[in-house]
Each structure stands twice: as C-alpha cells, then as structure tokens.
Amino acid sequence: MAPDLASLRSVDNPVLSAPTKSIVRRPTLVRKRDETDLALGGDAIPQSPSKRTKVTFDTDVDVRVMEQWEKAPEVVREEVRRALERHALGDDAAYDQVKEVYTTNPTAEDAPSPKTLRNYTAALLSKVSSLNRSCSGLVHAVLKSEWLGRDETYLALFIRFLGSLISAQGMYLGDVIHMLVENLTHVTRPIIHRRTHAALKYLLRLIPSASSILSSVLMTLFPHSSNSKRAHVVYVHNLLRLIGYAPELESEILALITERLVKIDVQVQVDLEDLAEDVGDGVVQGIPKLHIGISEDLETEENEEKESDTESDTSDDESDPDVQRAKDITANVEKMDIMLDILFSHYTPLFSGTSTQTREAAFDVLLTQFATIILPTYRSRHTQFLLFHFSQTSPALIDNFVGACVHIAFDKGRPSIIRQSAAAYLASFVARGIHVPSQIVRDVFDYIGSQLSLLRADHEPTCRGPDLRRYSNYYSLVQALLYIFCFRWRELEATADEGAEDDDLPITELQEH
C-alpha cells in the first residue's frame, strides 16, 4: 500500500518537511564574476549600480552643433511647399515662419545661417509659380532682405530667383525694378552698385520690355534738389553706367539728367534775384571750381559734408535768414557745377576721336534736349553752355545749331515765348562763340536785320506807340541784333573780300539775303 502524504512529511525527511518556496529567484545585487574579474586576480570590487560609468571623449572626433534653422534642403523644400499650400487654405502659421526667415535682422542672434537662407531661397525658386498675388507679403519680405552683401553663390541664386519670379509672375516686375534702382540711390560701397547693375543687366536681357518700367522708376527715384551733392553725384554716375548695357534708354536718361540740371539752374537764378544784390554777388564769386572725375573717390567729400552738417547745426540758430539762404544757394551751385562736369566728361569722348556718325548722334541728343527742355524753360543760365561748347567742335555742327535756332526763332507757328527764347540763344551763341566764323556772324546779323525791316513795314501803318505785348517779337529781335553788335562789331565792319575766306553759310534761308 502506498504511503500517504502525511507520512512522507515526517521529521525524518527534512527535505519534504520544509516549507515550499517559489521557484522564481528574487533579484540580487550580487554580480557574477566574469572573465574581467578573473583577469584582475579575483579581487575586483563590484561597482555600485547607483554610480554612472565615467565616459571619456576622443578629442579627435569632429563635434558639430546643429543650428535651429539649419535643415536639410529636402526638408526645407517640403516645409515651403506645405506652407504655401496651407496659406492658400487660410492657415498662415507656417507661411509666417517662412517669411520670418527673411525679415529677421541678419545681425540678430537668432538670424538664419547663410546655408539656411540659401536653402529657403532655392525652395522658393522651385515654387515661383505658386507665389501669386496672395503671397505678396512673402515676396516683398524676400525683396527687402539683405542679399547684396552676401557671398557670390547666394548672389547668383538670388538673381536667378528674381528672373524666375518676374517671368512667372509679371505683377512683381515693377517691385523688383524699384528695389534694384533704389539701391543705386544709396551712398554705399562700389561693390553694392556693381552687383545691382549685374542684376539689372540680367533682367533686361531676360525681359527686354522691362526697359519701359525702368525708365519710369529712374525718373521717380531721382534725388530731390534738396538732397546732398553726393547723392546727386552717385545717382548720375549710376545712370550713365546703366546706358552701357541699356542703350535703348540713352536719350531718356540723358534728358532726365538735363531736366533736373535745368531745374537746379533755374532755382539758383530765382534765389539769387530774391536776395540782396551784394549777397548774391558774394555767393557767386565765392563758389569754388569743382572738377571731380567719374572714378574719383568720394569719401573725402562725404567727410566734408558731415563736418559741414555739424557746423551748420551749431550755427543755424545764430545766423540770419539771408546768410542761411546764401548757404543753400551755394550748395545748389555746387550741385549744378558738378553735374555739368559729369555731363562734359560723358560727352567729350563722343565728340573727339570718333566717327562722324557718332558725333552727329550725340549732337542730335543735345539738340533735342535744347528744343524740348532748355528752350521752353525761363531763367536757365548755365545748362545751355553744354550745347554751345560741343556745337563748336566742328563747322558742320555750328551750321546745324545756328540753322535750328533760326528755324525756331522765325517759325510763326510756334508760341511767341519760344520764338523769343530761340532768338536770344541764337544771338548769345553767335556773339560769344569763339569758334563761330565771321561769315556766319555777318549772315545772321543781316538776316535778323532784314526780318526787322519786314516787321517794321508791317506794324508802322497801325502803330500808335510802344506796345510790349503787341510788338514783343520785334523787340526781342532788336535786342538780339544789338547783342551781336556789342561783341562782334569788328567782324561786321569787314569787307566782302575779307569775309570770302570764311565758310559759306549753309542755311538756305540766309543765302538770299
């Protein structure tokens, strides 16, 4: 018979009589010895589990800290794509973050790195077709960002972006042109202007029709007459440089410079007449002769202007109004003088050592400016000498200018004020021109005299006495005749034989008199 369970748990069997224990072992803090311990001779003391193992770094390892904005190009492209898509749906959170990349001050601590900025610009370049009118805020943030002072790689990328933008979204053409031309108005480092011209040159080749918008922007951003002399010099130099890669705008640019020059000229004359005579004479006599070339460094001039501004700030309260007005006139005279000097430097190579065709083309530009800008402007005193000078570079140009003045002065279809101005300029040129031949002086004098005889015969039957309004043309021709006589009376006394050596007058209207 098999023994029962109770009998097996007797005192004589201690194994079976012991209480039962779980077969799962409890965790222990005792670590088994491994081969490392044996290698140390078995005396190694196990480390406490609460103490971290000391880690030693290799000093030769290249450790890089990733910037917050430095993301992979693929990640940036996806971010920009999603931002534009969500912006179209009305969610601007991601869109504003992209815009913040370009609006953050480059000198700020949280400014994006150059690599990050390059990745975002490249991403926008690939999505220009999505930058419609609703994305104008982002586009303007990009246009206003700092790009001209960055490295050549980013410069090339940004110019490509501008070209792709105006090609895909023509609505931004005016904004892009305005941004570029505005950079030409700033008094800054020459490299900034060179890079701006490179961008304009690329865009004009890409879209030739942009010339019309460029012409309008150039006129709008021309410095005001109250701006500094340095600002005028910088802008005029940049305008003349623009002609080199946009020859289709040459006549418009030169006309713009001449127009603003005439305005300053007239303002000087008006201000001088308003001042007391002695103050006005002192201003004119005290103006130094300025001869600044196109390539001259203007840093000295800038320092002088700063010193002048400081001095004026301290003395404005103590000076009387006439003295301050005299200073303003002096500043305008200096602007006019240096702008004339720049134009003389521009035209001189065109009239010397060049082909006849080049000279005639340059003269046609000057003659057009004379007829459309100088002639209709009252009180212009100095600008016309630009034309007077270059008209005397050859006998043919002298004939052309005299013929143009005669044609305008005696054209009954033109307003009286224009005809009178033409007669005054004709008399001034013939009387004061050093290289005007004596034969032309005599022929012009005779022709004006014959016209006066015709007018006198026409007015005498109904004349009741002097009448400036009715006989203004007659009086202006008399004045022109007397002006020529005062300066060239010796040539008028010459005999026919002495004058035979001079060139024949090419004006057909004068040959019959």
Short mmCIF file of C-alpha atoms in Angstrom, two decimals:
data_model
loop_
_atom_site.label_atom_id
_atom_site.label_comp_id
_atom_site.label_asym_id
_atom_site.label_seq_id
_atom_site.Cartn_x
_atom_site.Cartn_y
_atom_site.Cartn_z
CA MET A 1 0.00 0.00 0.00
CA ALA A 2 1.35 3.37 -0.96
CA PRO A 3 2.31 5.69 1.82
CA ASP A 4 0.12 8.71 2.37
CA LEU A 5 1.24 12.27 2.11
CA ALA A 6 1.33 12.81 5.85
CA SER A 7 3.75 10.03 6.39
CA LEU A 8 6.12 11.44 3.87
CA ARG A 9 6.25 14.76 5.80
CA SER A 10 7.78 13.25 8.84
CA VAL A 11 10.63 14.68 10.86
CA ASP A 12 12.99 12.11 9.46
CA ASN A 13 12.61 13.61 5.97
CA PRO A 14 13.71 17.26 6.33
CA VAL A 15 13.54 17.95 2.59
CA LEU A 16 9.94 17.08 2.33
CA SER A 17 9.07 18.62 5.66
CA ALA A 18 10.50 22.08 4.77
CA PRO A 19 8.02 24.75 3.66
CA THR A 20 7.58 25.23 -0.05
CA LYS A 21 9.40 28.19 -1.80
CA SER A 22 8.81 29.92 -5.15
CA ILE A 23 10.91 28.66 -7.96
CA VAL A 24 11.35 32.28 -9.28
CA ARG A 25 14.57 33.75 -7.99
CA ARG A 26 14.50 37.13 -6.40
CA PRO A 27 16.70 39.86 -7.86
CA THR A 28 20.01 40.14 -6.26
CA LEU A 29 22.61 42.86 -6.09
CA VAL A 30 25.39 40.32 -6.25
CA ARG A 31 27.12 40.39 -9.63
CA LYS A 32 28.61 37.27 -11.08
CA ARG A 33 32.24 37.31 -11.67
CA ASP A 34 33.21 37.34 -15.23
CA GLU A 35 36.47 36.96 -17.05
CA THR A 36 37.36 40.58 -16.31
CA ASP A 37 37.30 39.86 -12.58
CA LEU A 38 39.41 36.77 -13.09
CA ALA A 39 41.86 38.79 -15.08
CA LEU A 40 42.18 41.21 -12.17
CA GLY A 41 43.02 38.34 -9.88
CA GLY A 42 39.56 37.97 -8.39
CA ASP A 43 39.97 40.98 -6.10
CA ALA A 44 37.89 43.44 -8.20
CA ILE A 45 35.22 45.18 -6.18
CA PRO A 46 31.88 45.39 -7.95
CA GLN A 47 30.72 48.98 -8.65
CA SER A 48 27.61 50.37 -7.10
CA PRO A 49 24.66 50.38 -9.53
CA SER A 50 23.78 53.93 -8.48
CA LYS A 51 27.10 55.34 -9.77
CA ARG A 52 27.33 56.10 -13.52
CA THR A 53 30.25 54.85 -15.51
CA LYS A 54 32.69 57.67 -16.45
CA VAL A 55 32.82 58.28 -20.23
CA THR A 56 35.92 59.63 -21.91
CA PHE A 57 35.53 61.54 -25.25
CA ASP A 58 38.02 61.31 -28.02
CA THR A 59 39.43 64.77 -28.69
CA ASP A 60 39.98 63.91 -32.37
CA VAL A 61 36.25 63.46 -33.04
CA ASP A 62 34.63 66.32 -35.05
CA VAL A 63 31.78 67.54 -32.86
CA ARG A 64 29.14 69.69 -34.66
CA VAL A 65 26.29 71.59 -33.07
CA MET A 66 23.27 71.79 -35.37
CA GLU A 67 21.71 75.24 -35.59
CA GLN A 68 18.00 75.61 -35.09
CA TRP A 69 17.33 76.68 -38.70
CA GLU A 70 19.95 74.53 -40.40
CA LYS A 71 17.77 71.94 -42.05
CA ALA A 72 18.40 69.68 -44.99
CA PRO A 73 17.41 71.15 -48.39
CA GLU A 74 14.78 68.43 -48.85
CA VAL A 75 13.20 69.29 -45.51
CA VAL A 76 13.15 72.99 -46.35
CA ARG A 77 11.55 72.38 -49.75
CA GLU A 78 8.81 70.31 -48.15
CA GLU A 79 8.30 72.94 -45.47
CA VAL A 80 7.93 75.70 -48.06
CA ARG A 81 5.56 73.61 -50.16
CA ARG A 82 3.30 72.87 -47.22
CA ALA A 83 3.44 76.47 -46.03
CA LEU A 84 2.24 77.76 -49.39
CA GLU A 85 -0.49 75.14 -49.62
CA ARG A 86 -1.78 75.88 -46.10
CA HIS A 87 -1.57 79.62 -46.77
CA ALA A 88 -3.86 79.15 -49.76
CA LEU A 89 -6.34 77.45 -47.38
CA GLY A 90 -6.15 80.26 -44.83
CA ASP A 91 -3.61 78.79 -42.39
CA ASP A 92 -0.72 81.28 -42.15
CA ALA A 93 1.28 79.77 -39.28
CA ALA A 94 3.90 78.02 -41.43
CA TYR A 95 3.74 80.82 -44.03
CA ASP A 96 4.67 83.41 -41.40
CA GLN A 97 7.58 81.26 -40.24
CA VAL A 98 8.99 81.20 -43.77
CA LYS A 99 8.54 84.96 -44.04
CA GLU A 100 10.35 85.41 -40.72
CA VAL A 101 13.46 83.85 -42.25
CA TYR A 102 13.81 86.95 -44.47
CA THR A 103 12.57 89.60 -42.04
CA THR A 104 14.94 88.68 -39.20
CA ASN A 105 17.81 91.11 -38.78
CA PRO A 106 20.97 89.45 -40.19
CA THR A 107 22.95 90.62 -37.15
CA ALA A 108 20.50 89.15 -34.62
CA GLU A 109 21.46 86.10 -32.59
CA ASP A 110 18.54 84.07 -33.96
CA ALA A 111 19.25 85.07 -37.57
CA PRO A 112 19.26 82.15 -40.03
CA SER A 113 22.62 80.91 -41.18
CA PRO A 114 23.76 81.62 -44.76
CA LYS A 115 23.21 77.96 -45.63
CA THR A 116 19.67 78.02 -44.26
CA LEU A 117 18.86 81.20 -46.14
CA ARG A 118 20.24 79.67 -49.32
CA ASN A 119 18.08 76.57 -48.85
CA TYR A 120 14.92 78.63 -48.37
CA THR A 121 15.64 80.81 -51.41
CA ALA A 122 16.28 77.72 -53.51
CA ALA A 123 12.99 76.26 -52.28
CA LEU A 124 11.12 79.44 -53.24
CA LEU A 125 12.85 79.40 -56.61
CA SER A 126 11.32 75.99 -57.28
CA LYS A 127 7.86 77.29 -56.28
CA VAL A 128 7.73 80.67 -58.05
CA SER A 129 4.62 79.54 -59.92
CA SER A 130 2.81 79.45 -56.56
CA LEU A 131 3.90 82.96 -55.49
CA ASN A 132 0.78 84.67 -56.80
CA ARG A 133 -0.74 87.92 -55.57
CA SER A 134 -1.85 86.31 -52.30
CA CYS A 135 1.84 85.70 -51.46
CA SER A 136 2.88 89.33 -51.99
CA GLY A 137 3.80 89.65 -48.31
CA LEU A 138 6.37 86.88 -48.58
CA VAL A 139 7.68 88.18 -51.91
CA HIS A 140 8.18 91.70 -50.56
CA ALA A 141 9.92 90.27 -47.49
CA VAL A 142 12.35 88.49 -49.81
CA LEU A 143 12.92 91.63 -51.91
CA LYS A 144 13.64 93.73 -48.82
CA SER A 145 16.02 91.19 -47.34
CA GLU A 146 19.79 91.61 -47.25
CA TRP A 147 21.23 89.95 -50.36
CA LEU A 148 23.72 92.35 -51.93
CA GLY A 149 26.26 91.93 -49.15
CA ARG A 150 26.30 88.13 -49.12
CA ASP A 151 28.62 85.66 -50.87
CA GLU A 152 28.76 85.18 -54.63
CA THR A 153 26.88 81.88 -54.50
CA TYR A 154 23.87 83.39 -52.80
CA LEU A 155 24.06 86.46 -55.05
CA ALA A 156 23.78 84.31 -58.18
CA LEU A 157 20.92 82.30 -56.64
CA PHE A 158 19.01 85.45 -55.68
CA ILE A 159 19.37 86.99 -59.15
CA ARG A 160 18.06 83.74 -60.65
CA PHE A 161 15.14 83.93 -58.27
CA LEU A 162 14.37 87.50 -59.40
CA GLY A 163 14.44 86.44 -63.04
CA SER A 164 12.19 83.43 -62.48
CA LEU A 165 9.82 85.47 -60.34
CA ILE A 166 9.15 88.21 -62.90
CA SER A 167 8.97 85.64 -65.69
CA ALA A 168 6.33 83.57 -63.90
CA GLN A 169 4.59 86.42 -62.04
CA GLY A 170 4.74 89.60 -64.12
CA MET A 171 2.89 91.56 -61.46
CA TYR A 172 6.11 91.80 -59.45
CA LEU A 173 8.19 93.34 -62.26
CA GLY A 174 7.69 96.90 -61.05
CA ASP A 175 8.51 95.98 -57.45
CA VAL A 176 11.71 94.21 -58.47
CA ILE A 177 12.88 97.10 -60.68
CA HIS A 178 12.05 99.63 -57.97
CA MET A 179 14.05 97.65 -55.39
CA LEU A 180 17.09 97.47 -57.65
CA VAL A 181 17.06 101.14 -58.67
CA GLU A 182 16.61 102.18 -55.05
CA ASN A 183 19.93 100.50 -54.29
CA LEU A 184 21.52 102.87 -56.83
CA THR A 185 20.41 105.89 -54.82
CA HIS A 186 22.25 104.85 -51.68
CA VAL A 187 25.69 106.22 -50.93
CA THR A 188 27.42 102.93 -50.22
CA ARG A 189 30.31 100.69 -51.25
CA PRO A 190 31.00 100.43 -55.01
CA ILE A 191 30.57 96.64 -54.90
CA ILE A 192 26.91 97.09 -53.98
CA HIS A 193 26.33 99.21 -57.07
CA ARG A 194 28.24 96.75 -59.27
CA ARG A 195 26.10 93.87 -58.09
CA THR A 196 22.92 95.87 -58.60
CA HIS A 197 23.94 96.68 -62.17
CA ALA A 198 24.66 92.98 -62.75
CA ALA A 199 21.13 92.11 -61.62
CA LEU A 200 19.57 94.83 -63.79
CA LYS A 201 21.59 93.75 -66.80
CA TYR A 202 20.45 90.13 -66.37
CA LEU A 203 16.78 91.11 -66.01
CA LEU A 204 16.83 93.44 -69.02
CA ARG A 205 18.28 90.69 -71.18
CA LEU A 206 15.70 88.25 -69.85
CA ILE A 207 12.74 90.63 -70.32
CA PRO A 208 13.53 93.46 -72.77
CA SER A 209 10.13 95.07 -72.19
CA ALA A 210 11.26 95.92 -68.65
CA SER A 211 13.05 98.98 -70.10
CA SER A 212 9.84 100.99 -70.13
CA ILE A 213 9.22 100.35 -66.44
CA LEU A 214 12.87 101.02 -65.65
CA SER A 215 12.69 104.42 -67.33
CA SER A 216 9.72 105.44 -65.18
CA VAL A 217 11.38 104.23 -61.97
CA LEU A 218 14.60 106.09 -62.79
CA MET A 219 12.64 109.31 -63.05
CA THR A 220 10.72 108.68 -59.83
CA LEU A 221 13.80 107.93 -57.71
CA PHE A 222 15.98 110.77 -58.97
CA PRO A 223 17.24 112.67 -55.89
CA HIS A 224 15.31 115.77 -54.95
CA SER A 225 17.02 119.09 -55.45
CA SER A 226 17.25 119.45 -51.67
CA ASN A 227 19.29 116.23 -51.37
CA SER A 228 23.03 116.39 -50.91
CA LYS A 229 25.55 116.90 -53.67
CA ARG A 230 26.96 113.45 -53.00
CA ALA A 231 23.55 111.84 -53.54
CA HIS A 232 23.25 113.56 -56.93
CA VAL A 233 26.75 112.52 -57.96
CA VAL A 234 26.21 108.87 -57.05
CA TYR A 235 22.88 108.63 -58.85
CA VAL A 236 24.04 110.42 -62.01
CA HIS A 237 27.11 108.18 -62.23
CA ASN A 238 24.89 105.11 -61.94
CA LEU A 239 22.52 106.42 -64.62
CA LEU A 240 25.38 106.92 -67.06
CA ARG A 241 26.70 103.45 -66.24
CA LEU A 242 23.29 101.99 -66.97
CA ILE A 243 23.48 103.33 -70.53
CA GLY A 244 26.31 100.88 -71.18
CA TYR A 245 24.01 97.84 -71.06
CA ALA A 246 20.70 99.58 -71.85
CA PRO A 247 21.49 101.77 -74.88
CA GLU A 248 17.80 101.99 -75.75
CA LEU A 249 17.41 104.27 -72.70
CA GLU A 250 20.30 106.60 -73.55
CA SER A 251 18.24 109.55 -74.81
CA GLU A 252 15.74 109.25 -71.93
CA ILE A 253 18.44 109.04 -69.28
CA LEU A 254 20.41 112.00 -70.64
CA ALA A 255 17.20 114.01 -70.97
CA LEU A 256 16.34 113.20 -67.35
CA ILE A 257 19.73 114.41 -66.12
CA THR A 258 19.47 117.58 -68.19
CA GLU A 259 15.95 118.26 -66.97
CA ARG A 260 16.96 118.05 -63.31
CA LEU A 261 20.05 120.13 -64.02
CA VAL A 262 17.89 122.87 -65.56
CA LYS A 263 15.61 122.86 -62.51
CA ILE A 264 18.57 123.45 -60.20
CA ASP A 265 19.88 126.12 -62.57
CA VAL A 266 16.57 127.98 -62.54
CA GLN A 267 16.25 127.67 -58.77
CA VAL A 268 19.66 129.25 -58.32
CA GLN A 269 18.71 132.21 -60.51
CA VAL A 270 15.42 132.72 -58.70
CA ASP A 271 17.09 132.59 -55.30
CA LEU A 272 19.81 135.00 -56.38
CA GLU A 273 17.28 137.51 -57.59
CA ASP A 274 15.37 137.29 -54.32
CA LEU A 275 18.47 138.02 -52.27
CA ALA A 276 20.05 141.39 -51.90
CA GLU A 277 22.41 142.20 -54.75
CA ASP A 278 25.55 142.22 -52.65
CA VAL A 279 24.72 138.90 -51.02
CA GLY A 280 24.01 137.30 -54.37
CA ASP A 281 27.25 138.54 -55.90
CA GLY A 282 29.19 137.28 -52.91
CA VAL A 283 27.72 133.82 -53.28
CA VAL A 284 28.57 133.55 -56.96
CA GLN A 285 32.10 134.83 -56.50
CA GLY A 286 32.71 132.56 -53.53
CA ILE A 287 31.85 129.29 -55.31
CA PRO A 288 34.98 127.17 -55.87
CA LYS A 289 35.64 125.46 -59.17
CA LEU A 290 34.89 121.77 -58.84
CA HIS A 291 36.44 119.24 -61.19
CA ILE A 292 35.56 115.76 -59.93
CA GLY A 293 36.06 112.90 -62.34
CA ILE A 294 33.79 109.90 -62.67
CA SER A 295 36.14 107.49 -60.94
CA GLU A 296 37.14 109.80 -58.07
CA ASP A 297 36.71 108.51 -54.57
CA LEU A 298 34.04 110.44 -52.71
CA GLU A 299 34.98 109.52 -49.17
CA THR A 300 36.66 112.88 -48.59
CA GLU A 301 33.61 114.66 -49.87
CA GLU A 302 31.39 112.66 -47.54
CA ASN A 303 33.53 113.61 -44.56
CA GLU A 304 33.40 117.25 -45.56
CA GLU A 305 29.61 117.08 -45.77
CA LYS A 306 29.41 115.56 -42.30
CA GLU A 307 31.63 118.31 -40.93
CA SER A 308 29.55 120.91 -42.73
CA ASP A 309 26.36 119.45 -41.29
CA THR A 310 27.83 119.59 -37.80
CA GLU A 311 28.90 123.17 -38.22
CA SER A 312 25.53 124.18 -39.64
CA ASP A 313 23.72 122.53 -36.73
CA THR A 314 25.64 124.65 -34.25
CA SER A 315 25.38 127.91 -36.14
CA ASP A 316 21.87 127.80 -37.63
CA ASP A 317 20.33 129.45 -34.61
CA GLU A 318 22.85 132.27 -34.68
CA SER A 319 22.79 133.05 -38.41
CA ASP A 320 20.32 135.40 -40.04
CA PRO A 321 17.95 134.24 -42.81
CA ASP A 322 19.95 135.82 -45.64
CA VAL A 323 23.13 134.01 -44.62
CA GLN A 324 21.31 130.68 -44.47
CA ARG A 325 19.74 131.29 -47.89
CA ALA A 326 23.18 132.12 -49.21
CA LYS A 327 24.44 128.75 -47.94
CA ASP A 328 21.55 126.99 -49.69
CA ILE A 329 22.35 128.77 -52.94
CA THR A 330 26.00 127.81 -52.60
CA ALA A 331 25.01 124.15 -52.19
CA ASN A 332 22.81 124.28 -55.30
CA VAL A 333 25.51 125.98 -57.35
CA GLU A 334 27.94 123.22 -56.37
CA LYS A 335 25.42 120.55 -57.41
CA MET A 336 24.89 122.27 -60.75
CA ASP A 337 28.62 122.65 -61.31
CA ILE A 338 29.47 119.03 -60.61
CA MET A 339 26.54 117.71 -62.68
CA LEU A 340 27.72 119.81 -65.61
CA ASP A 341 31.23 118.46 -65.09
CA ILE A 342 29.92 114.89 -65.21
CA LEU A 343 28.00 115.56 -68.43
CA PHE A 344 31.04 117.18 -70.03
CA SER A 345 33.05 114.08 -69.13
CA HIS A 346 30.37 111.89 -70.69
CA TYR A 347 30.04 113.78 -73.99
CA THR A 348 33.69 114.63 -74.59
CA PRO A 349 34.72 111.16 -75.86
CA LEU A 350 31.71 111.15 -78.20
CA PHE A 351 32.81 114.36 -79.92
CA SER A 352 36.55 113.70 -80.07
CA GLY A 353 38.28 110.96 -81.97
CA THR A 354 35.08 109.21 -83.01
CA SER A 355 33.26 108.70 -86.27
CA THR A 356 31.08 111.36 -87.84
CA GLN A 357 28.04 109.21 -87.24
CA THR A 358 28.75 109.03 -83.50
CA ARG A 359 29.22 112.80 -83.26
CA GLU A 360 26.04 113.50 -85.14
CA ALA A 361 24.06 111.08 -82.99
CA ALA A 362 25.36 112.70 -79.80
CA PHE A 363 24.65 116.17 -81.19
CA ASP A 364 21.09 115.17 -82.10
CA VAL A 365 20.56 114.14 -78.48
CA LEU A 366 21.81 117.53 -77.25
CA LEU A 367 19.78 119.42 -79.84
CA THR A 368 16.62 117.56 -78.85
CA GLN A 369 17.23 118.41 -75.21
CA PHE A 370 17.73 122.05 -76.17
CA ALA A 371 14.45 122.22 -78.07
CA THR A 372 12.33 120.31 -75.54
CA ILE A 373 13.88 121.16 -72.15
CA ILE A 374 16.17 124.21 -72.24
CA LEU A 375 14.32 126.42 -74.71
CA PRO A 376 10.90 126.30 -73.02
CA THR A 377 12.42 126.93 -69.55
CA TYR A 378 12.67 130.50 -68.39
CA ARG A 379 15.77 131.67 -66.50
CA SER A 380 18.06 128.82 -67.44
CA ARG A 381 21.51 130.37 -67.46
CA HIS A 382 24.23 127.70 -67.48
CA THR A 383 22.90 124.42 -68.87
CA GLN A 384 22.82 125.64 -72.48
CA PHE A 385 26.60 126.07 -72.49
CA LEU A 386 26.84 122.31 -72.72
CA LEU A 387 25.34 122.57 -76.21
CA PHE A 388 27.23 125.77 -77.04
CA HIS A 389 30.53 124.02 -76.29
CA PHE A 390 30.02 120.85 -78.31
CA SER A 391 28.37 122.69 -81.21
CA GLN A 392 31.70 124.38 -81.86
CA THR A 393 33.68 121.14 -82.17
CA SER A 394 33.18 121.20 -85.97
CA PRO A 395 31.97 123.70 -88.60
CA ALA A 396 29.14 121.36 -89.58
CA LEU A 397 27.75 121.31 -86.05
CA ILE A 398 27.97 125.11 -85.85
CA ASP A 399 25.88 125.33 -89.00
CA ASN A 400 23.37 122.82 -87.65
CA PHE A 401 22.85 124.65 -84.38
CA VAL A 402 22.56 128.09 -85.98
CA GLY A 403 20.11 126.72 -88.53
CA ALA A 404 17.99 125.13 -85.79
CA CYS A 405 17.83 128.39 -83.81
CA VAL A 406 16.95 130.42 -86.92
CA HIS A 407 14.22 127.97 -87.84
CA ILE A 408 12.61 128.15 -84.40
CA ALA A 409 13.03 131.92 -83.98
CA PHE A 410 11.21 132.74 -87.23
CA ASP A 411 8.62 129.96 -87.24
CA LYS A 412 5.28 131.77 -86.93
CA GLY A 413 3.57 128.53 -85.96
CA ARG A 414 5.36 128.41 -82.60
CA PRO A 415 4.43 130.32 -79.44
CA SER A 416 5.93 133.80 -79.15
CA ILE A 417 7.81 132.96 -75.96
CA ILE A 418 9.58 130.05 -77.71
CA ARG A 419 10.49 132.21 -80.70
CA GLN A 420 11.87 134.95 -78.48
CA SER A 421 13.95 132.47 -76.47
CA ALA A 422 15.36 130.98 -79.68
CA ALA A 423 16.36 134.46 -80.88
CA ALA A 424 18.09 135.16 -77.56
CA TYR A 425 20.04 131.87 -77.66
CA LEU A 426 20.96 132.46 -81.31
CA ALA A 427 22.34 135.90 -80.51
CA SER A 428 24.23 134.60 -77.49
CA PHE A 429 25.82 131.76 -79.46
CA VAL A 430 26.83 133.89 -82.44
CA ALA A 431 28.09 136.76 -80.27
CA ARG A 432 30.03 134.73 -77.69
CA GLY A 433 31.07 131.64 -79.63
CA ILE A 434 34.85 131.73 -80.04
CA HIS A 435 34.86 129.31 -82.99
CA VAL A 436 31.87 130.80 -84.83
CA PRO A 437 33.17 132.01 -88.24
CA SER A 438 32.88 135.71 -89.09
CA GLN A 439 30.86 134.89 -92.18
CA ILE A 440 28.14 133.29 -90.10
CA VAL A 441 28.15 136.29 -87.77
CA ARG A 442 27.56 138.66 -90.70
CA ASP A 443 24.94 136.48 -92.37
CA VAL A 444 22.93 136.04 -89.17
CA PHE A 445 23.16 139.77 -88.46
CA ASP A 446 21.96 140.61 -91.97
CA TYR A 447 19.12 138.09 -91.80
CA ILE A 448 17.82 139.42 -88.47
CA GLY A 449 18.04 142.96 -89.84
CA SER A 450 16.02 142.02 -92.93
CA GLN A 451 13.33 140.40 -90.78
CA LEU A 452 13.14 143.53 -88.64
CA SER A 453 12.61 145.63 -91.76
CA LEU A 454 9.70 143.40 -92.78
CA LEU A 455 8.12 143.57 -89.31
CA ARG A 456 8.57 147.35 -89.14
CA ALA A 457 6.88 147.78 -92.50
CA ASP A 458 4.03 145.58 -91.33
CA HIS A 459 3.48 147.37 -87.99
CA GLU A 460 4.06 151.01 -88.95
CA PRO A 461 0.64 151.71 -90.54
CA THR A 462 -1.28 150.79 -87.37
CA CYS A 463 1.31 151.65 -84.71
CA ARG A 464 0.13 154.03 -82.01
CA GLY A 465 3.25 153.90 -79.86
CA PRO A 466 5.28 151.34 -77.90
CA ASP A 467 3.35 148.19 -77.03
CA LEU A 468 5.35 145.40 -75.38
CA ARG A 469 2.61 142.79 -75.70
CA ARG A 470 1.86 143.53 -79.38
CA TYR A 471 5.41 144.05 -80.62
CA SER A 472 7.25 141.63 -78.33
CA ASN A 473 8.76 139.65 -81.24
CA TYR A 474 10.07 142.83 -82.83
CA TYR A 475 11.67 143.98 -79.56
CA SER A 476 13.32 140.60 -78.98
CA LEU A 477 14.91 140.65 -82.45
CA VAL A 478 16.20 144.18 -81.87
CA GLN A 479 17.75 143.04 -78.61
CA ALA A 480 19.38 140.06 -80.38
CA LEU A 481 20.77 142.34 -83.08
CA LEU A 482 22.27 144.76 -80.56
CA TYR A 483 23.76 141.90 -78.54
CA ILE A 484 25.59 140.56 -81.61
CA PHE A 485 26.80 144.05 -82.47
CA CYS A 486 28.24 144.63 -78.97
CA PHE A 487 30.52 141.59 -79.18
CA ARG A 488 31.23 141.18 -82.91
CA TRP A 489 31.17 144.69 -84.34
CA ARG A 490 34.67 144.30 -85.78
CA GLU A 491 33.57 141.37 -87.97
CA LEU A 492 30.58 143.42 -89.14
CA GLU A 493 32.96 146.10 -90.47
CA ALA A 494 34.92 143.62 -92.58
CA THR A 495 34.76 143.98 -96.34
CA ALA A 496 33.32 141.36 -98.62
CA ASP A 497 36.82 140.33 -99.75
CA GLU A 498 37.96 139.71 -96.17
CA GLY A 499 34.94 137.58 -95.48
CA ALA A 500 35.31 135.48 -98.63
CA GLU A 501 37.76 133.17 -96.85
CA ASP A 502 35.18 132.12 -94.31
CA ASP A 503 32.97 129.12 -94.86
CA ASP A 504 29.78 129.65 -96.79
CA LEU A 505 26.66 129.76 -94.66
CA PRO A 506 24.73 126.51 -95.23
CA ILE A 507 21.38 127.89 -94.13
CA THR A 508 19.37 128.32 -97.33
CA GLU A 509 17.16 130.95 -95.77
CA LEU A 510 20.17 133.20 -95.22
CA GLN A 511 21.77 132.79 -98.63
CA GLU A 512 19.28 135.01 -100.38
CA HIS A 513 19.99 137.98 -98.10
#
